């Protein structure tokens, strides 16, 4: 885990949902608040888990060509419309549903994210590399005060992670060699796909991403360059 | 010039070279410094003016399909190589030339730019919309501390301004209607092209862009929505 082997790194690219921000806690809070205001009483945590559960299958439909390129905002909305029906929620106006769908633009950072990014930015170029669309990521950065140098999204490649085109696009736009980029993520498959394209990899442990009761395997792939408890630990290990 | 008609504006997109940063003064200073260090004594201001003079013709070669899509960094380098030859400059190593070419990544802002952008950002999403490539704009923002929410470039459309694809790409990625975007530029043809796509327009006067002796017509097209002396005046007029 020495950072000596990372001496050539110039840019850090970040997965965002789960790695930088707590999507689950944030979206549940927004749903519960709306539910209180509109008198809709359902198991919002279950709805949010199902909403996120619809994410990979929706991207797969784009990947297989069943859907043309579709922004994450629109995939979120398609899934939400189905779930409102499945959960029997009928009391929401279109403006409520549109607002709820944009809860993904207003996610809260993990407690260490802003301070850690601020430290890391002193030494490295920081870019998002997320499946969120550009406008979602820009609104989120303004909301959560995330100090990105550059907002990069799968949208620019018109391919969703973990398709290799996304990582190649990032290295091309940042104008660096793949080995000069450190991909930072809480998801091992994202890092493995980045590594396949020649990126360095930092695995950040986010044990609460799927809630306190989730059973997820955090045993890191031994091929990752770094494993960090959070962004402050990452900044320590990268000596910034 | 009332800002009432601009009440629906959500995003400001900025031309960068000449509008936000003083390319001419900055590049001349870098050239002169390198010339002193390497004992190369030429009329660097003339070289820089010729360098910038090569910009539109080089983009036109891409536009006409004589060159495939080529980043501005590479167009700059092609022009620089030709000018070093024309000016009879032979004493520079490859590392010097590469460094000089990246002077465009290290441009200094006009005195009002950072404070003006910081004020404007309180109320609007701020994005670049420049012919500079993404990595150039990211390095410049770090160097000059420009507080962008989002770095957008012609590179993402693979078309150079004033091609309409560039403006359409920006509205698409920011996920706003064209009339919700205010294009800010010191160049009337850029604003006219943006207006053609439905953007609002703010003309910022930068009388020194081409040096103290340049004779440029600053009489604004009466169709522009706003005319501002600088970014502080722009922030005043937009009430932020």
PDB file of N, CA and C in Angstrom, chain A residues 116-181:
ATOM      1  N   UNK A 116     -11.963  16.015   2.758  1.00  0.00           N
ATOM      2  CA  UNK A 116     -11.010  15.151   2.058  1.00  0.00           C
ATOM      3  C   UNK A 116     -10.748  15.629   0.638  1.00  0.00           C
ATOM      4  N   UNK A 117     -11.801  15.983  -0.089  1.00  0.00           N
ATOM      5  CA  UNK A 117     -11.627  16.473  -1.461  1.00  0.00           C
ATOM      6  C   UNK A 117     -10.822  17.771  -1.466  1.00  0.00           C
ATOM      7  N   UNK A 118     -11.112  18.629  -0.504  1.00  0.00           N
ATOM      8  CA  UNK A 118     -10.395  19.911  -0.438  1.00  0.00           C
ATOM      9  C   UNK A 118      -8.897  19.675  -0.249  1.00  0.00           C
ATOM     10  N   UNK A 119      -8.543  18.724   0.590  1.00  0.00           N
ATOM     11  CA  UNK A 119      -7.121  18.398   0.766  1.00  0.00           C
ATOM     12  C   UNK A 119      -6.544  17.770  -0.507  1.00  0.00           C
ATOM     13  N   UNK A 120      -7.260  16.833  -1.074  1.00  0.00           N
ATOM     14  CA  UNK A 120      -6.742  16.129  -2.269  1.00  0.00           C
ATOM     15  C   UNK A 120      -6.558  17.083  -3.447  1.00  0.00           C
ATOM     16  N   UNK A 121      -7.409  18.105  -3.525  1.00  0.00           N
ATOM     17  CA  UNK A 121      -7.354  19.030  -4.661  1.00  0.00           C
ATOM     18  C   UNK A 121      -6.079  19.871  -4.670  1.00  0.00           C
ATOM     19  N   UNK A 122      -5.457  20.018  -3.499  1.00  0.00           N
ATOM     20  CA  UNK A 122      -4.195  20.785  -3.457  1.00  0.00           C
ATOM     21  C   UNK A 122      -3.145  20.167  -4.359  1.00  0.00           C
ATOM     22  N   UNK A 123      -3.210  18.846  -4.512  1.00  0.00           N
ATOM     23  CA  UNK A 123      -2.135  18.127  -5.203  1.00  0.00           C
ATOM     24  C   UNK A 123      -2.586  17.522  -6.528  1.00  0.00           C
ATOM     25  N   UNK A 124      -3.860  17.240  -6.660  1.00  0.00           N
ATOM     26  CA  UNK A 124      -4.356  16.504  -7.833  1.00  0.00           C
ATOM     27  C   UNK A 124      -5.531  17.236  -8.485  1.00  0.00           C
ATOM     28  N   UNK A 125      -5.677  17.000  -9.779  1.00  0.00           N
ATOM     29  CA  UNK A 125      -6.898  17.410 -10.480  1.00  0.00           C
ATOM     30  C   UNK A 125      -8.007  16.438 -10.074  1.00  0.00           C
ATOM     31  N   UNK A 126      -9.129  16.981  -9.643  1.00  0.00           N
ATOM     32  CA  UNK A 126     -10.251  16.140  -9.192  1.00  0.00           C
ATOM     33  C   UNK A 126     -11.401  16.197 -10.181  1.00  0.00           C
ATOM     34  N   UNK A 127     -11.804  15.044 -10.662  1.00  0.00           N
ATOM     35  CA  UNK A 127     -12.940  14.979 -11.588  1.00  0.00           C
ATOM     36  C   UNK A 127     -13.923  13.913 -11.135  1.00  0.00           C
ATOM     37  N   UNK A 128     -15.194  14.182 -11.351  1.00  0.00           N
ATOM     38  CA  UNK A 128     -16.170  13.114 -11.187  1.00  0.00           C
ATOM     39  C   UNK A 128     -16.019  12.143 -12.362  1.00  0.00           C
ATOM     40  N   UNK A 129     -16.390  10.896 -12.137  1.00  0.00           N
ATOM     41  CA  UNK A 129     -16.547   9.964 -13.265  1.00  0.00           C
ATOM     42  C   UNK A 129     -17.707   9.046 -12.875  1.00  0.00           C
ATOM     43  N   UNK A 130     -18.885   9.565 -13.153  1.00  0.00           N
ATOM     44  CA  UNK A 130     -20.120   9.025 -12.592  1.00  0.00           C
ATOM     45  C   UNK A 130     -21.101   8.695 -13.696  1.00  0.00           C
ATOM     46  N   UNK A 131     -22.020   7.807 -13.404  1.00  0.00           N
ATOM     47  CA  UNK A 131     -23.118   7.554 -14.315  1.00  0.00           C
ATOM     48  C   UNK A 131     -24.214   8.624 -14.221  1.00  0.00           C
ATOM     49  N   UNK A 132     -24.106   9.495 -13.245  1.00  0.00           N
ATOM     50  CA  UNK A 132     -25.030  10.624 -13.193  1.00  0.00           C
ATOM     51  C   UNK A 132     -24.799  11.545 -14.374  1.00  0.00           C
ATOM     52  N   UNK A 133     -25.875  12.157 -14.887  1.00  0.00           N
ATOM     53  CA  UNK A 133     -25.685  13.084 -16.001  1.00  0.00           C
ATOM     54  C   UNK A 133     -25.035  14.380 -15.509  1.00  0.00           C
ATOM     55  N   UNK A 134     -24.513  15.147 -16.465  1.00  0.00           N
ATOM     56  CA  UNK A 134     -23.749  16.358 -16.127  1.00  0.00           C
ATOM     57  C   UNK A 134     -24.572  17.310 -15.257  1.00  0.00           C
ATOM     58  N   UNK A 135     -25.807  17.579 -15.641  1.00  0.00           N
ATOM     59  CA  UNK A 135     -26.580  18.567 -14.876  1.00  0.00           C
ATOM     60  C   UNK A 135     -26.863  18.063 -13.463  1.00  0.00           C
ATOM     61  N   UNK A 136     -27.111  16.776 -13.318  1.00  0.00           N
ATOM     62  CA  UNK A 136     -27.286  16.194 -11.986  1.00  0.00           C
ATOM     63  C   UNK A 136     -26.026  16.424 -11.149  1.00  0.00           C
ATOM     64  N   UNK A 137     -24.853  16.145 -11.716  1.00  0.00           N
ATOM     65  CA  UNK A 137     -23.597  16.259 -10.972  1.00  0.00           C
ATOM     66  C   UNK A 137     -23.277  17.717 -10.635  1.00  0.00           C
ATOM     67  N   UNK A 138     -23.616  18.624 -11.550  1.00  0.00           N
ATOM     68  CA  UNK A 138     -23.370  20.053 -11.302  1.00  0.00           C
ATOM     69  C   UNK A 138     -24.283  20.545 -10.175  1.00  0.00           C
ATOM     70  N   UNK A 139     -25.546  20.183 -10.240  1.00  0.00           N
ATOM     71  CA  UNK A 139     -26.462  20.603  -9.168  1.00  0.00           C
ATOM     72  C   UNK A 139     -26.039  20.011  -7.826  1.00  0.00           C
ATOM     73  N   UNK A 140     -25.623  18.749  -7.838  1.00  0.00           N
ATOM     74  CA  UNK A 140     -25.177  18.103  -6.606  1.00  0.00           C
ATOM     75  C   UNK A 140     -23.946  18.803  -6.034  1.00  0.00           C
ATOM     76  N   UNK A 141     -23.012  19.158  -6.909  1.00  0.00           N
ATOM     77  CA  UNK A 141     -21.782  19.809  -6.436  1.00  0.00           C
ATOM     78  C   UNK A 141     -22.102  21.156  -5.798  1.00  0.00           C
ATOM     79  N   UNK A 142     -23.035  21.890  -6.389  1.00  0.00           N
ATOM     80  CA  UNK A 142     -23.419  23.181  -5.798  1.00  0.00           C
ATOM     81  C   UNK A 142     -24.125  22.961  -4.458  1.00  0.00           C
ATOM     82  N   UNK A 143     -24.999  21.962  -4.415  1.00  0.00           N
ATOM     83  CA  UNK A 143     -25.745  21.671  -3.186  1.00  0.00           C
ATOM     84  C   UNK A 143     -24.801  21.231  -2.055  1.00  0.00           C
ATOM     85  N   UNK A 144     -23.889  20.329  -2.374  1.00  0.00           N
ATOM     86  CA  UNK A 144     -23.056  19.698  -1.337  1.00  0.00           C
ATOM     87  C   UNK A 144     -21.682  20.356  -1.221  1.00  0.00           C
ATOM     88  N   UNK A 145     -21.436  21.388  -2.024  1.00  0.00           N
ATOM     89  CA  UNK A 145     -20.156  22.122  -2.005  1.00  0.00           C
ATOM     90  C   UNK A 145     -18.963  21.203  -2.260  1.00  0.00           C
ATOM     91  N   UNK A 146     -19.098  20.409  -3.310  1.00  0.00           N
ATOM     92  CA  UNK A 146     -18.022  19.487  -3.686  1.00  0.00           C
ATOM     93  C   UNK A 146     -17.074  20.223  -4.631  1.00  0.00           C
ATOM     94  N   UNK A 147     -15.788  20.305  -4.285  1.00  0.00           N
ATOM     95  CA  UNK A 147     -14.868  21.173  -5.033  1.00  0.00           C
ATOM     96  C   UNK A 147     -14.233  20.494  -6.250  1.00  0.00           C
ATOM     97  N   UNK A 148     -15.035  20.101  -7.219  1.00  0.00           N
ATOM     98  CA  UNK A 148     -14.482  19.455  -8.414  1.00  0.00           C
ATOM     99  C   UNK A 148     -13.741  20.456  -9.297  1.00  0.00           C
ATOM    100  N   UNK A 149     -12.674  19.989  -9.922  1.00  0.00           N
ATOM    101  CA  UNK A 149     -12.058  20.767 -10.998  1.00  0.00           C
ATOM    102  C   UNK A 149     -12.823  20.582 -12.300  1.00  0.00           C
ATOM    103  N   UNK A 150     -13.491  19.463 -12.422  1.00  0.00           N
ATOM    104  CA  UNK A 150     -14.082  19.095 -13.706  1.00  0.00           C
ATOM    105  C   UNK A 150     -15.168  18.048 -13.462  1.00  0.00           C
ATOM    106  N   UNK A 151     -16.301  18.244 -14.096  1.00  0.00           N
ATOM    107  CA  UNK A 151     -17.409  17.298 -13.963  1.00  0.00           C
ATOM    108  C   UNK A 151     -17.444  16.428 -15.213  1.00  0.00           C
ATOM    109  N   UNK A 152     -17.042  15.180 -15.069  1.00  0.00           N
ATOM    110  CA  UNK A 152     -17.098  14.231 -16.182  1.00  0.00           C
ATOM    111  C   UNK A 152     -18.159  13.184 -15.871  1.00  0.00           C
ATOM    112  N   UNK A 153     -18.822  12.759 -16.909  1.00  0.00           N
ATOM    113  CA  UNK A 153     -19.956  11.848 -16.753  1.00  0.00           C
ATOM    114  C   UNK A 153     -19.957  10.834 -17.880  1.00  0.00           C
ATOM    115  N   UNK A 154     -20.497   9.685 -17.588  1.00  0.00           N
ATOM    116  CA  UNK A 154     -20.768   8.679 -18.613  1.00  0.00           C
ATOM    117  C   UNK A 154     -21.509   9.272 -19.798  1.00  0.00           C
ATOM    118  N   UNK A 155     -22.315  10.288 -19.508  1.00  0.00           N
ATOM    119  CA  UNK A 155     -23.096  10.953 -20.556  1.00  0.00           C
ATOM    120  C   UNK A 155     -22.205  11.430 -21.705  1.00  0.00           C
ATOM    121  N   UNK A 156     -20.971  11.830 -21.382  1.00  0.00           N
ATOM    122  CA  UNK A 156     -20.076  12.349 -22.428  1.00  0.00           C
ATOM    123  C   UNK A 156     -19.591  11.247 -23.356  1.00  0.00           C
ATOM    124  N   UNK A 157     -19.578  10.016 -22.863  1.00  0.00           N
ATOM    125  CA  UNK A 157     -19.188   8.876 -23.696  1.00  0.00           C
ATOM    126  C   UNK A 157     -20.410   8.181 -24.294  1.00  0.00           C
ATOM    127  N   UNK A 158     -21.590   8.539 -23.787  1.00  0.00           N
ATOM    128  CA  UNK A 158     -22.826   7.843 -24.162  1.00  0.00           C
ATOM    129  C   UNK A 158     -22.699   6.326 -23.962  1.00  0.00           C
ATOM    130  N   UNK A 159     -22.004   6.013 -22.906  1.00  0.00           N
ATOM    131  CA  UNK A 159     -21.876   4.635 -22.420  1.00  0.00           C
ATOM    132  C   UNK A 159     -21.898   4.713 -20.908  1.00  0.00           C
ATOM    133  N   UNK A 160     -22.537   3.746 -20.281  1.00  0.00           N
ATOM    134  CA  UNK A 160     -22.525   3.702 -18.822  1.00  0.00           C
ATOM    135  C   UNK A 160     -21.358   2.860 -18.317  1.00  0.00           C
ATOM    136  N   UNK A 161     -20.773   3.305 -17.157  1.00  0.00           N
ATOM    137  CA  UNK A 161     -19.851   2.409 -16.469  1.00  0.00           C
ATOM    138  C   UNK A 161     -20.587   1.097 -16.204  1.00  0.00           C
ATOM    139  N   UNK A 162     -19.951  -0.022 -16.269  1.00  0.00           N
ATOM    140  CA  UNK A 162     -18.520  -0.224 -16.404  1.00  0.00           C
ATOM    141  C   UNK A 162     -18.056  -0.421 -17.839  1.00  0.00           C
ATOM    142  N   UNK A 163     -18.691   0.143 -18.836  1.00  0.00           N
ATOM    143  CA  UNK A 163     -18.188   0.047 -20.201  1.00  0.00           C
ATOM    144  C   UNK A 163     -16.831   0.756 -20.290  1.00  0.00           C
ATOM    145  N   UNK A 164     -15.877   0.165 -21.000  1.00  0.00           N
ATOM    146  CA  UNK A 164     -14.520   0.744 -21.040  1.00  0.00           C
ATOM    147  C   UNK A 164     -14.475   2.136 -21.665  1.00  0.00           C
ATOM    148  N   UNK A 165     -15.419   2.447 -22.552  1.00  0.00           N
ATOM    149  CA  UNK A 165     -15.419   3.758 -23.215  1.00  0.00           C
ATOM    150  C   UNK A 165     -15.435   4.918 -22.216  1.00  0.00           C
ATOM    151  N   UNK A 166     -16.062   4.706 -21.070  1.00  0.00           N
ATOM    152  CA  UNK A 166     -16.186   5.786 -20.081  1.00  0.00           C
ATOM    153  C   UNK A 166     -14.817   6.160 -19.524  1.00  0.00           C
ATOM    154  N   UNK A 167     -14.020   5.155 -19.166  1.00  0.00           N
ATOM    155  CA  UNK A 167     -12.689   5.420 -18.596  1.00  0.00           C
ATOM    156  C   UNK A 167     -11.764   6.007 -19.663  1.00  0.00           C
ATOM    157  N   UNK A 168     -11.873   5.501 -20.876  1.00  0.00           N
ATOM    158  CA  UNK A 168     -11.035   6.028 -21.973  1.00  0.00           C
ATOM    159  C   UNK A 168     -11.355   7.488 -22.243  1.00  0.00           C
ATOM    160  N   UNK A 169     -12.654   7.810 -22.236  1.00  0.00           N
ATOM    161  CA  UNK A 169     -13.072   9.198 -22.447  1.00  0.00           C
ATOM    162  C   UNK A 169     -12.445  10.103 -21.394  1.00  0.00           C
ATOM    163  N   UNK A 170     -12.436   9.652 -20.138  1.00  0.00           N
ATOM    164  CA  UNK A 170     -11.903  10.492 -19.054  1.00  0.00           C
ATOM    165  C   UNK A 170     -10.414  10.757 -19.261  1.00  0.00           C
ATOM    166  N   UNK A 171      -9.645   9.739 -19.562  1.00  0.00           N
ATOM    167  CA  UNK A 171      -8.199   9.936 -19.763  1.00  0.00           C
ATOM    168  C   UNK A 171      -7.957  10.836 -20.974  1.00  0.00           C
ATOM    169  N   UNK A 172      -8.757  10.652 -22.018  1.00  0.00           N
ATOM    170  CA  UNK A 172      -8.613  11.496 -23.213  1.00  0.00           C
ATOM    171  C   UNK A 172      -8.900  12.960 -22.880  1.00  0.00           C
ATOM    172  N   UNK A 173     -10.019  13.222 -22.213  1.00  0.00           N
ATOM    173  CA  UNK A 173     -10.386  14.616 -21.938  1.00  0.00           C
ATOM    174  C   UNK A 173      -9.434  15.269 -20.937  1.00  0.00           C
ATOM    175  N   UNK A 174      -8.953  14.497 -19.983  1.00  0.00           N
ATOM    176  CA  UNK A 174      -7.996  15.060 -19.025  1.00  0.00           C
ATOM    177  C   UNK A 174      -6.587  15.125 -19.629  1.00  0.00           C
ATOM    178  N   UNK A 175      -6.427  14.515 -20.794  1.00  0.00           N
ATOM    179  CA  UNK A 175      -5.168  14.520 -21.547  1.00  0.00           C
ATOM    180  C   UNK A 175      -4.003  13.965 -20.717  1.00  0.00           C
ATOM    181  N   UNK A 176      -4.261  12.802 -20.126  1.00  0.00           N
ATOM    182  CA  UNK A 176      -3.225  12.111 -19.359  1.00  0.00           C
ATOM    183  C   UNK A 176      -3.220  10.640 -19.775  1.00  0.00           C
ATOM    184  N   UNK A 177      -2.125   9.980 -19.456  1.00  0.00           N
ATOM    185  CA  UNK A 177      -2.058   8.546 -19.710  1.00  0.00           C
ATOM    186  C   UNK A 177      -2.901   7.838 -18.641  1.00  0.00           C
ATOM    187  N   UNK A 178      -3.456   6.674 -18.967  1.00  0.00           N
ATOM    188  CA  UNK A 178      -4.318   5.990 -17.980  1.00  0.00           C
ATOM    189  C   UNK A 178      -3.628   5.788 -16.629  1.00  0.00           C
ATOM    190  N   UNK A 179      -2.337   5.482 -16.649  1.00  0.00           N
ATOM    191  CA  UNK A 179      -1.637   5.225 -15.382  1.00  0.00           C
ATOM    192  C   UNK A 179      -1.401   6.505 -14.571  1.00  0.00           C
ATOM    193  N   UNK A 180      -1.759   7.657 -15.145  1.00  0.00           N
ATOM    194  CA  UNK A 180      -1.683   8.919 -14.398  1.00  0.00           C
ATOM    195  C   UNK A 180      -3.011   9.255 -13.725  1.00  0.00           C
ATOM    196  N   UNK A 181      -3.973   8.357 -13.846  1.00  0.00           N
ATOM    197  CA  UNK A 181      -5.295   8.574 -13.231  1.00  0.00           C
ATOM    198  C   UNK A 181      -5.516   7.543 -12.130  1.00  0.00           C
TER     199      UNK A 181
END
